[in-house]
Tab-separated table of C-alpha atoms and ligand atoms in Angstrom:
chain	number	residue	atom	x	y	z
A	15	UNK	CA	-23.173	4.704	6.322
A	16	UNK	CA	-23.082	4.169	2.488
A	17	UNK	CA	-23.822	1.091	1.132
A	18	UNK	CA	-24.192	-1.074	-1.997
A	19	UNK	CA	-25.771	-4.145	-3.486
A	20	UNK	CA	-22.846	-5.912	-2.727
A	21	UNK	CA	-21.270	-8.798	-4.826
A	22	UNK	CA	-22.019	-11.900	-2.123
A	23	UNK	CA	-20.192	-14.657	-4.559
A	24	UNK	CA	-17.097	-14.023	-2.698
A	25	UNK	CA	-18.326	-14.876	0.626
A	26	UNK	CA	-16.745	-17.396	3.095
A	27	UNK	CA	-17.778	-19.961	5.181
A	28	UNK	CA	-17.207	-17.736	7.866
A	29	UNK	CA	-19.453	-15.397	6.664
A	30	UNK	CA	-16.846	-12.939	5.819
A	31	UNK	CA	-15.900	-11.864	2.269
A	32	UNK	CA	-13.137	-13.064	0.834
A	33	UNK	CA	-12.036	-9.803	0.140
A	34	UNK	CA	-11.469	-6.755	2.394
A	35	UNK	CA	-11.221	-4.486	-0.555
A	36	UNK	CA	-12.195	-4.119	-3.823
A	37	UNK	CA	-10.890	-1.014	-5.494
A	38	UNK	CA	-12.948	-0.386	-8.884
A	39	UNK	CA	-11.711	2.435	-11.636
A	40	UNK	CA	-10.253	3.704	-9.333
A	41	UNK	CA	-9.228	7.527	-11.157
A	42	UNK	CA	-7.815	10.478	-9.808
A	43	UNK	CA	-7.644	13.744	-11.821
A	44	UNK	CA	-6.070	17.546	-10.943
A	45	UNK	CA	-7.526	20.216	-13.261
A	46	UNK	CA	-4.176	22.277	-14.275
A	47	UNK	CA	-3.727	25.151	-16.016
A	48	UNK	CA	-1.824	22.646	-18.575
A	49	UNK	CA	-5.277	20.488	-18.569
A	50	UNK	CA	-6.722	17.544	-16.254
A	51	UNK	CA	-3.642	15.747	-14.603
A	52	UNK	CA	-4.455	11.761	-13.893
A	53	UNK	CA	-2.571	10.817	-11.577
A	54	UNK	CA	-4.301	7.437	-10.710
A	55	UNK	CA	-5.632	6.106	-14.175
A	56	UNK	CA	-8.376	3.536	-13.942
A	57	UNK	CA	-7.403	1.207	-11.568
A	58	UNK	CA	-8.960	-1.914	-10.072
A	59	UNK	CA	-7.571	-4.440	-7.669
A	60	UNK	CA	-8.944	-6.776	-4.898
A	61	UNK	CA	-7.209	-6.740	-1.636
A	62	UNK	CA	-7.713	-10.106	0.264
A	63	UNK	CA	-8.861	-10.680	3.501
A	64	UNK	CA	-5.478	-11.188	5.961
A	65	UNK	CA	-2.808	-10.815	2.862
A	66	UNK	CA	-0.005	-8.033	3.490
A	67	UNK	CA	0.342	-6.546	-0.559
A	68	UNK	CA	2.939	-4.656	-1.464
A	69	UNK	CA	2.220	-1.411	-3.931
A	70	UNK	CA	5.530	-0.826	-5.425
A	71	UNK	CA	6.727	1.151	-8.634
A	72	UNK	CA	8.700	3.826	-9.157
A	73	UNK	CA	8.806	7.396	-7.215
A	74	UNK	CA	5.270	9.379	-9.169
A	75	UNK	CA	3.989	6.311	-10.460
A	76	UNK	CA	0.918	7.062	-7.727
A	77	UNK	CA	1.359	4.427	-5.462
A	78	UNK	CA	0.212	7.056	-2.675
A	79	UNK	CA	-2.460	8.391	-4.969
A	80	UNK	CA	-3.942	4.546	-4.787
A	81	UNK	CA	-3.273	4.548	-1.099
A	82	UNK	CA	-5.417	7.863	-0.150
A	83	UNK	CA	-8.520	6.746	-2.562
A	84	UNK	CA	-9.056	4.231	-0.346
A	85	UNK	CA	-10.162	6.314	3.137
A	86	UNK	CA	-10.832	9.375	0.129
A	87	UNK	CA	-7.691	11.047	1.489
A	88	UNK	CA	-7.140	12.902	-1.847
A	89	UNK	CA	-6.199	16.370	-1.261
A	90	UNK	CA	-8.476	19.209	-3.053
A	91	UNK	CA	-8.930	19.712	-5.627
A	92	UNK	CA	-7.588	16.336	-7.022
A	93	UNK	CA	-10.827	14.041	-7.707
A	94	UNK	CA	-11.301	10.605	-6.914
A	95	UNK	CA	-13.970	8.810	-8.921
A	96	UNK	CA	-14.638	5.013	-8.918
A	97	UNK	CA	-15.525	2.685	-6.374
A	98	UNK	CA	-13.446	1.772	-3.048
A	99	UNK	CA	-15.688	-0.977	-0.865
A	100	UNK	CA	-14.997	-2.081	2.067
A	101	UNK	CA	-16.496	-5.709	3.317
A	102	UNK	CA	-16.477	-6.003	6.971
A	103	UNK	CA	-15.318	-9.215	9.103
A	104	UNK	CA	-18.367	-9.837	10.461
A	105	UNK	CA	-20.100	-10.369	6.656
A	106	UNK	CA	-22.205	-7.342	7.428
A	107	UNK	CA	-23.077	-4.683	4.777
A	108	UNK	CA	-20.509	-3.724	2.698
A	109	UNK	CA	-19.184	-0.203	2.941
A	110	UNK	CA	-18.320	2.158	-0.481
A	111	UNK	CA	-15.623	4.298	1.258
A	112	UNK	CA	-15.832	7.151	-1.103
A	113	UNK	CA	-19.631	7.626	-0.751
A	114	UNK	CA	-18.977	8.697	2.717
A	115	UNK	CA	-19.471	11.890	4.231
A	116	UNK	CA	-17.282	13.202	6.475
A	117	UNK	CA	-18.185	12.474	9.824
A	118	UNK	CA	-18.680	8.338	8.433
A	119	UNK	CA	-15.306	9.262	7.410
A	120	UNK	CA	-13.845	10.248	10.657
A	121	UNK	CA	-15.628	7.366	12.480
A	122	UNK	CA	-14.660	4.790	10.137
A	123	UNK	CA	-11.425	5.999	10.005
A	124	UNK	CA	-8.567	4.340	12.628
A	125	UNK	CA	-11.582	1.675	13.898
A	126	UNK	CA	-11.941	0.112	10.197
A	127	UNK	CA	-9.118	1.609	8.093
A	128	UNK	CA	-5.798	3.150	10.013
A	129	UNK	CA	-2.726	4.539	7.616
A	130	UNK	CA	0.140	5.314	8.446
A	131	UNK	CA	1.476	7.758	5.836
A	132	UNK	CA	5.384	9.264	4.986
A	133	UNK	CA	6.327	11.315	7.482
A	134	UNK	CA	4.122	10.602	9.963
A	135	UNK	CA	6.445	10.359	12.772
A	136	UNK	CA	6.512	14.344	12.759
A	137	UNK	CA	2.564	14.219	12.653
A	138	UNK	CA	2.496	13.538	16.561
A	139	UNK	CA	1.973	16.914	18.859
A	140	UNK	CA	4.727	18.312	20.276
A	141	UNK	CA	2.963	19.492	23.035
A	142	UNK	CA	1.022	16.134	24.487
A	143	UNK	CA	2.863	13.241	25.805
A	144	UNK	CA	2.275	9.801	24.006
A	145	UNK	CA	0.135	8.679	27.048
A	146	UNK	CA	-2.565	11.776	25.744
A	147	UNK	CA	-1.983	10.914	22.202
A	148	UNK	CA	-3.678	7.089	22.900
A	149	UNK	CA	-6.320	8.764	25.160
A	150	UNK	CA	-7.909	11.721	22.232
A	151	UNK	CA	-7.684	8.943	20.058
A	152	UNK	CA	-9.636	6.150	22.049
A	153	UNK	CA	-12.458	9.129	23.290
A	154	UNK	CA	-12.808	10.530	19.968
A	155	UNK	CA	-14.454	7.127	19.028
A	156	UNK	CA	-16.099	6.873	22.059
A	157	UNK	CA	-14.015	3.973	23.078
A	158	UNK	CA	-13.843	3.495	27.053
A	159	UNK	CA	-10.560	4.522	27.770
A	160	UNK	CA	-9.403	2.544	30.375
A	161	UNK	CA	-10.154	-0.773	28.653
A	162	UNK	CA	-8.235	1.047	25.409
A	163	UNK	CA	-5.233	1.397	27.598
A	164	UNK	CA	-4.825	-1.762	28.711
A	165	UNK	CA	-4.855	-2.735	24.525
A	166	UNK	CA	-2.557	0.401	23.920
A	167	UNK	CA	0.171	-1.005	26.745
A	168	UNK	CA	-0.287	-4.375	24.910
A	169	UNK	CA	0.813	-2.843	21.430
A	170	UNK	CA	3.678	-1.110	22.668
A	171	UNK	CA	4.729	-4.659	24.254
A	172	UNK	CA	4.311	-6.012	20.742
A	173	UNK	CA	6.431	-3.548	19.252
A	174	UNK	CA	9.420	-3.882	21.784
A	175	UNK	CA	8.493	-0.989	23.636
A	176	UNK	CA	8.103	0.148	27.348
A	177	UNK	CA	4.784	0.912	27.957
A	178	UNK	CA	5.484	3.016	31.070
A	179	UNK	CA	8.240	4.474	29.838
A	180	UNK	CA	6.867	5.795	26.315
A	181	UNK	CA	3.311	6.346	27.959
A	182	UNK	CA	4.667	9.021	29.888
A	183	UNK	CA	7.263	10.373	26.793
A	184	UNK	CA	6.590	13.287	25.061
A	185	UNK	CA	7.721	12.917	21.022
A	186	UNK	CA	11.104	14.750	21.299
A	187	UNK	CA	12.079	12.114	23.340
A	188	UNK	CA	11.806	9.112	21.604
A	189	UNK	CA	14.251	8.199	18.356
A	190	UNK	CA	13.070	8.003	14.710
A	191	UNK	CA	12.515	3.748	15.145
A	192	UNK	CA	10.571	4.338	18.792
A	193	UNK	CA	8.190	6.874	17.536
A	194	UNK	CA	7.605	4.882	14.246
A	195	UNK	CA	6.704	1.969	15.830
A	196	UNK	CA	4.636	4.008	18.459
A	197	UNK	CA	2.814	4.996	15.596
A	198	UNK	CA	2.287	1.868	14.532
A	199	UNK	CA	0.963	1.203	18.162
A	200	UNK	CA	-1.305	4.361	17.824
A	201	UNK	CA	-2.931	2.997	14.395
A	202	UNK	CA	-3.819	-0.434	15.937
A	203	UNK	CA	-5.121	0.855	19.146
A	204	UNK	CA	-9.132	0.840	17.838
A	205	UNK	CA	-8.811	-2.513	16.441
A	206	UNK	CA	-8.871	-2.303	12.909
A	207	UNK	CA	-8.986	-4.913	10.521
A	208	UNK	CA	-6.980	-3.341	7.874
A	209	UNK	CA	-3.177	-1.480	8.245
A	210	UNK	CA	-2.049	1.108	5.416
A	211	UNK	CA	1.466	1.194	5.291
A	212	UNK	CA	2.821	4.404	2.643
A	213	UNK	CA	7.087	4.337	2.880
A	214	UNK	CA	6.793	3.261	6.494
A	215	UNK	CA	10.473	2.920	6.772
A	216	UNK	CA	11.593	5.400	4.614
A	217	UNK	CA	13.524	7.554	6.773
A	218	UNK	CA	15.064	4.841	9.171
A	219	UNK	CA	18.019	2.980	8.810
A	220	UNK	CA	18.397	-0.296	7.301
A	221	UNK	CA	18.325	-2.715	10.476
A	222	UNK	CA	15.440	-0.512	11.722
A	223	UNK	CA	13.893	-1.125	8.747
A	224	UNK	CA	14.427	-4.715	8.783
A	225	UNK	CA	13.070	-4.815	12.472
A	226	UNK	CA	9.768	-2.621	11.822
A	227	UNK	CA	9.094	-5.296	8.635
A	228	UNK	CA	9.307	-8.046	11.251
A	229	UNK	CA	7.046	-6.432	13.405
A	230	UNK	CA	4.811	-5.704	11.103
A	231	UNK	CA	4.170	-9.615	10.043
A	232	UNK	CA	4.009	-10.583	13.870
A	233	UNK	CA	1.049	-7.865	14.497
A	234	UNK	CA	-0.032	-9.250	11.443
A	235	UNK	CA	-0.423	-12.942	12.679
A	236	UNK	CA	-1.308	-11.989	16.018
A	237	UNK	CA	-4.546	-9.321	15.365
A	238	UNK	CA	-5.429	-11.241	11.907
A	239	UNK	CA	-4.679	-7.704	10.094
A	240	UNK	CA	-4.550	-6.880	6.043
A	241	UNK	CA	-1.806	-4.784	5.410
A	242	UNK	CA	-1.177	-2.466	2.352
A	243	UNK	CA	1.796	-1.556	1.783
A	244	UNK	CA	3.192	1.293	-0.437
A	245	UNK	CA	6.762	1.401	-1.120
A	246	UNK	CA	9.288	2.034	-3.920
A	247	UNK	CA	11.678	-0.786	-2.502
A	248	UNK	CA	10.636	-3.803	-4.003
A	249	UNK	CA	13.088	-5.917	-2.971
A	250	UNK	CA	12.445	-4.874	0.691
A	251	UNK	CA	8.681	-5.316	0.888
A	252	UNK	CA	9.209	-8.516	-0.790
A	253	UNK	CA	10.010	-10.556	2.836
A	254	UNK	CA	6.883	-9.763	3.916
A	255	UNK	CA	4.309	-9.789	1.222
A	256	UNK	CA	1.821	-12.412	-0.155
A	257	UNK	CA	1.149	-10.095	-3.321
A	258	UNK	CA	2.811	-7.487	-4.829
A	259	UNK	CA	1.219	-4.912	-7.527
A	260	UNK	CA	3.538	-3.326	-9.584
A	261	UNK	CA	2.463	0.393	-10.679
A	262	UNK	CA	3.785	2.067	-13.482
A	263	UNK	CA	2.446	5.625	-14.791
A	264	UNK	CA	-0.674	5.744	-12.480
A	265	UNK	CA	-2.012	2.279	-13.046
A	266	UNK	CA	-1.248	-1.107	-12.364
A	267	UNK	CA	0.993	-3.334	-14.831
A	268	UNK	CA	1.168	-6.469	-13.011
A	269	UNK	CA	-0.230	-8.293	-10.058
A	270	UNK	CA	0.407	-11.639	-8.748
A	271	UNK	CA	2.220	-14.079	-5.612
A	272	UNK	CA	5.231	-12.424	-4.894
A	273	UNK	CA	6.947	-15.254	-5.504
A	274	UNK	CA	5.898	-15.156	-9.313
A	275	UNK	CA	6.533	-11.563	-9.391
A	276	UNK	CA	10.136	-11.837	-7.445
A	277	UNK	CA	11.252	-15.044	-9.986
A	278	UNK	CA	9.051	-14.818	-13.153
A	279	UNK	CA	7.643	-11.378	-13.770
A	280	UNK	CA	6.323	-11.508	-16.628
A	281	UNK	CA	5.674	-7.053	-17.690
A	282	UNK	CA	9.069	-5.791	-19.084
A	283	UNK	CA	9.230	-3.214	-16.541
A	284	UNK	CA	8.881	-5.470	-13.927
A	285	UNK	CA	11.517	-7.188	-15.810
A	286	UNK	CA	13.907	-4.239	-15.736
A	287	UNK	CA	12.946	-3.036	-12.580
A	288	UNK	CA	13.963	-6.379	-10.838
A	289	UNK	CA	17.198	-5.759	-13.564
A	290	UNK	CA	17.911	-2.472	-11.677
A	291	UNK	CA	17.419	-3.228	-7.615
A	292	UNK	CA	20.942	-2.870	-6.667
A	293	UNK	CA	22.696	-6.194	-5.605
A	294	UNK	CA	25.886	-5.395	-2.642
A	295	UNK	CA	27.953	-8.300	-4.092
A	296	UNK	CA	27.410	-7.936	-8.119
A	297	UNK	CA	29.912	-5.462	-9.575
A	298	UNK	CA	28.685	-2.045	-10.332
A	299	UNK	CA	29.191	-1.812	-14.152
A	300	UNK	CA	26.907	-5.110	-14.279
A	301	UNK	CA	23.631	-2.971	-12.713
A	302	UNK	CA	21.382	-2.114	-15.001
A	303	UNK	CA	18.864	1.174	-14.732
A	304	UNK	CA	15.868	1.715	-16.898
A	305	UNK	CA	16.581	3.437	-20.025
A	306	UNK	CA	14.165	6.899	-20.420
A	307	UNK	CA	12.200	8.444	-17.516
A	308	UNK	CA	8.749	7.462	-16.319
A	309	UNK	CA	6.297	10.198	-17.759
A	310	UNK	CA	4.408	13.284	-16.764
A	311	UNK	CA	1.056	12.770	-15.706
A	312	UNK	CA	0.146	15.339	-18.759
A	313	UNK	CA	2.213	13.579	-21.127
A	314	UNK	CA	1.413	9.787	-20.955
A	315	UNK	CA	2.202	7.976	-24.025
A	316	UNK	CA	-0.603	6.911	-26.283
A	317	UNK	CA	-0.882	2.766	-25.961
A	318	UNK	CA	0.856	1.175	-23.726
A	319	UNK	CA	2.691	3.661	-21.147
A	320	UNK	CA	5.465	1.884	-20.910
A	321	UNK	CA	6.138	1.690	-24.858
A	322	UNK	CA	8.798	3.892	-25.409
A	323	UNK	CA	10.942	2.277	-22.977
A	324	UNK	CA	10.453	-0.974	-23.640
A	325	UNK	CA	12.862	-2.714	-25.497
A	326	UNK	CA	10.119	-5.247	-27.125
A	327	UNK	CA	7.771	-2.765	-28.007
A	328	UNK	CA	5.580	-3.338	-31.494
A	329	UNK	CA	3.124	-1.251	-33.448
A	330	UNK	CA	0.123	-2.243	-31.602
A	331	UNK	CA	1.874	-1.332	-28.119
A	332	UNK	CA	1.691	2.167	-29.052
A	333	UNK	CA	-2.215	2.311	-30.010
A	334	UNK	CA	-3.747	0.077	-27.422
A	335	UNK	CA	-3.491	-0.283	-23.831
A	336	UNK	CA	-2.863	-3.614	-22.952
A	337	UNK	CA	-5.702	-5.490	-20.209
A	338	UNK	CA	-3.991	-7.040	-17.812
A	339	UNK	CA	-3.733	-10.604	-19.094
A	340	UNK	CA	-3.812	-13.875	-17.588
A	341	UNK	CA	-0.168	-15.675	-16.790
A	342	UNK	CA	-0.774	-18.109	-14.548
A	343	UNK	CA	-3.907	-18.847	-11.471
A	344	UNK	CA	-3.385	-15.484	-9.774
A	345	UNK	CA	-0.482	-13.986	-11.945
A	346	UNK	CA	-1.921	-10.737	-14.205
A	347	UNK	CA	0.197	-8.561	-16.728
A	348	UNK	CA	-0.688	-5.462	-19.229
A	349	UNK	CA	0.917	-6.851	-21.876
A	350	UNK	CA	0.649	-8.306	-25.538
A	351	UNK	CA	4.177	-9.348	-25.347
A	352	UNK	CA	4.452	-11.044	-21.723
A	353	UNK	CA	5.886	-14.211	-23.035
A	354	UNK	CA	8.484	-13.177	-25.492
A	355	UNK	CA	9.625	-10.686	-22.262
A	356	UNK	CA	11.117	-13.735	-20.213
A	357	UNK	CA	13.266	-14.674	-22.810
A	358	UNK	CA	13.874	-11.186	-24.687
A	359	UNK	CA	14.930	-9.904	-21.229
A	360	UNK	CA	16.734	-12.443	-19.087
A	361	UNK	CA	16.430	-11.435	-15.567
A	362	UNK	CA	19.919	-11.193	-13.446
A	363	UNK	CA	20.251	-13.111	-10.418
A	364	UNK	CA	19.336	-11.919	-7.213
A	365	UNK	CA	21.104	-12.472	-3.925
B	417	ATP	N1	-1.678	17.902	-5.102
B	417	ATP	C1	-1.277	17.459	-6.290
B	417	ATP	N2	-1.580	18.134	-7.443
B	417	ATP	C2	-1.211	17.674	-8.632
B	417	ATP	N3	-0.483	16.532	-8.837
B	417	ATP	C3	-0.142	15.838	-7.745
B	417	ATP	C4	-0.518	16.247	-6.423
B	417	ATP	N4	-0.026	15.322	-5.547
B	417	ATP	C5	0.637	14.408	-6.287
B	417	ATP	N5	0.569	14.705	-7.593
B	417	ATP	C6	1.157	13.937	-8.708
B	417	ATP	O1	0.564	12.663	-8.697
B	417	ATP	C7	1.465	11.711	-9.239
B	417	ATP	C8	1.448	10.482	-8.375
B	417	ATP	O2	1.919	10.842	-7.086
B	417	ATP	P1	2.071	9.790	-5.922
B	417	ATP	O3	2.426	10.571	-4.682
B	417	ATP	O4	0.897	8.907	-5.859
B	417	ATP	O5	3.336	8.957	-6.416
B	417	ATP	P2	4.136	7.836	-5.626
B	417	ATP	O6	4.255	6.696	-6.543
B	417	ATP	O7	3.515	7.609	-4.287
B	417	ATP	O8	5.538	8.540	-5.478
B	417	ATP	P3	6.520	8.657	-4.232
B	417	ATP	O9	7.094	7.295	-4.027
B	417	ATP	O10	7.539	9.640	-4.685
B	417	ATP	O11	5.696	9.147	-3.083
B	417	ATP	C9	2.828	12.393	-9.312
B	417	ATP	O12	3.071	12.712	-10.662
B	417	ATP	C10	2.635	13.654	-8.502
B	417	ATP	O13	3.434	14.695	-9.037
């Protein structure tokens, strides 16, 4: 497999690196008739070891495009350029995901890396019963399949399932919520150290939702995982996450605790969108959406991308982009203007 002179600064007393991921200009372009479409633009994050982060922003603002560089999951003839490495537990060589080819791919795949993407639920064959489902997936690693059992029966316990019962199910059978979190199940069964999560809960209801979230952070806990996960519900992920990273026209605007990012975001659109998350006790006419629309990926503004809806906007917003700037230990925002923002736009309170 690929690797690199890795960065050992970050490593632990453990021997592992402090980081499971570090994403590096990250870019992803689609040559279009119209001209080269970036739909991820430049982005770099770390992803710590046994943190769940939340990648929230709104619906095109490539959240999923961030999501697939990692395991190079970017359909042709989008591009991904950058660097995506992965450090294992063990503190042994570091992995660049995107220099793989792609049978490293397929093996490192599910035992390192699993995602669970939107819409997966209808990814499962209609024609093989769960039971097969854990079996082609345990001897396509060449994992012994009996021992894999025995860990796939203990996953569906840890997701409130039968085992006997949805071993011997074929998919029709099972409701939206069972086969989501026998998916989830399915992902874990090769023991991988990191979970990505893109709109896991999208199509369930809300006290499904609510139940796969608190699943999630128990098979977090209990199989020491890092989870990544993509959603446009801020205020849902939230519960669960140590981080959040707020995206906003292909790249990130703001990183930090979720707690800083929940009660003192410091990025105006962080500041609206916490504005606009819909609260079931505040009277309607007291919501308030975003004004303009987030742009095209062949039309992003000059500057800063978020300029022209920005109510604190200057001159210099639209010619430069703004780094992401220091606001407190572990709290990062794009912009010039992140102080005058908490007081320019007073953030409503949440329930
Ligand atoms: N195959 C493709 N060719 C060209 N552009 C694409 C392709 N797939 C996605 N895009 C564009 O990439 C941008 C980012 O998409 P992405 O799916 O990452 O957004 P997202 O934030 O995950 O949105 P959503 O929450 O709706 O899934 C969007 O503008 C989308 O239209």
């Amino acid at each position: 497999m690929a690797s690199q002179n890795a960065d050992r600064s970050g490593v632990g007393a453990t021997g592992a690196h402090e980081n499971v991921l570090e994403i590096r200009n990250a870019s992803v372009g689609f040559a279009m008739g119209r001209g080269t479409s970036k739909v991820l633009d430049d982005v770099s994050i770390d992803v710590h070891r046994g943190e769940v982060i939340g990648i929230v922003g709104e619906s095109g603002s490539g959240k999923s495009m961030l999501a697939d560089s990692v395991l190079d999951a970017i359909d042709p003839p989008g591009q991904l350029t950058g660097e995506i490495t992965y450090y294992p537990p063990d503190g042994g060589e570091p992995i660049v995901t995107n220099e793989l080819d792609e049978e490293e791919m397929r093996r490192f795949r599910w035992e390192h890396i699993s995602m669970v993407v939107q819409g997966a639920m209808d990814s499962f064959n209609p024609t093989l019963s769960l039971q097969s489902h854990f079996e082609e997936t345990l001897e396509a690693h060449d994992h012994d399949v009996d021992e894999g059992m025995v860990r796939a029966r203990s996953l569906l316990e840890d997701v409130h399932l039968d085992p006997e019962r949805i071993l011997n199910s074929y998919p029709h059978e099972l409701s939206g919520g069972m086969k989501q979190r026998a998916l989830i199940a399915l992902s874990l069964v090769l023991d991988p150290e990191v979970l990505i999560m893109d709109e896991p809960t999208a199509a369930l209801d809300l006290l499904m939702q609510q139940s796969i979230l608190k699943l999630l952070s128990d098979l977090k806990e209990k199989y020491n995982l890092t989870i990544m996960m993509v959603t446009h519900d801020l205020s849902h992920v939230a519960r669960i996450a140590d981080r959040l990273a707020v995206m906003y026209a292909f790249d990130v605007l703001e990183i930090g605790p979720t707690e800083d990012i929940v009660d003192d975001p410091a990025h105006p659109y962080t500041r609206g969108l916490l504005n606009s998350i819909p609260d079931v006790h505040a009277p309607l006419e007291s919501m308030e959406s975003i004004v303009g629309t987030s742009p095209d990926p062949l039309n992003v503004p000059e500057g800063c991308s978020y300029h022209p809806r920005c109510e604190i906007a200057k001159d210099e917003c639209t010619l430069e982009n703004p780094p992401l700037e220091r606001v407190a230990d572990e709290h990062r925002a794009a912009c010039f203007y992140w102080e005058e923002s908490r007081e320019a736009i007073p953030l409503k309170k949440q329930q």
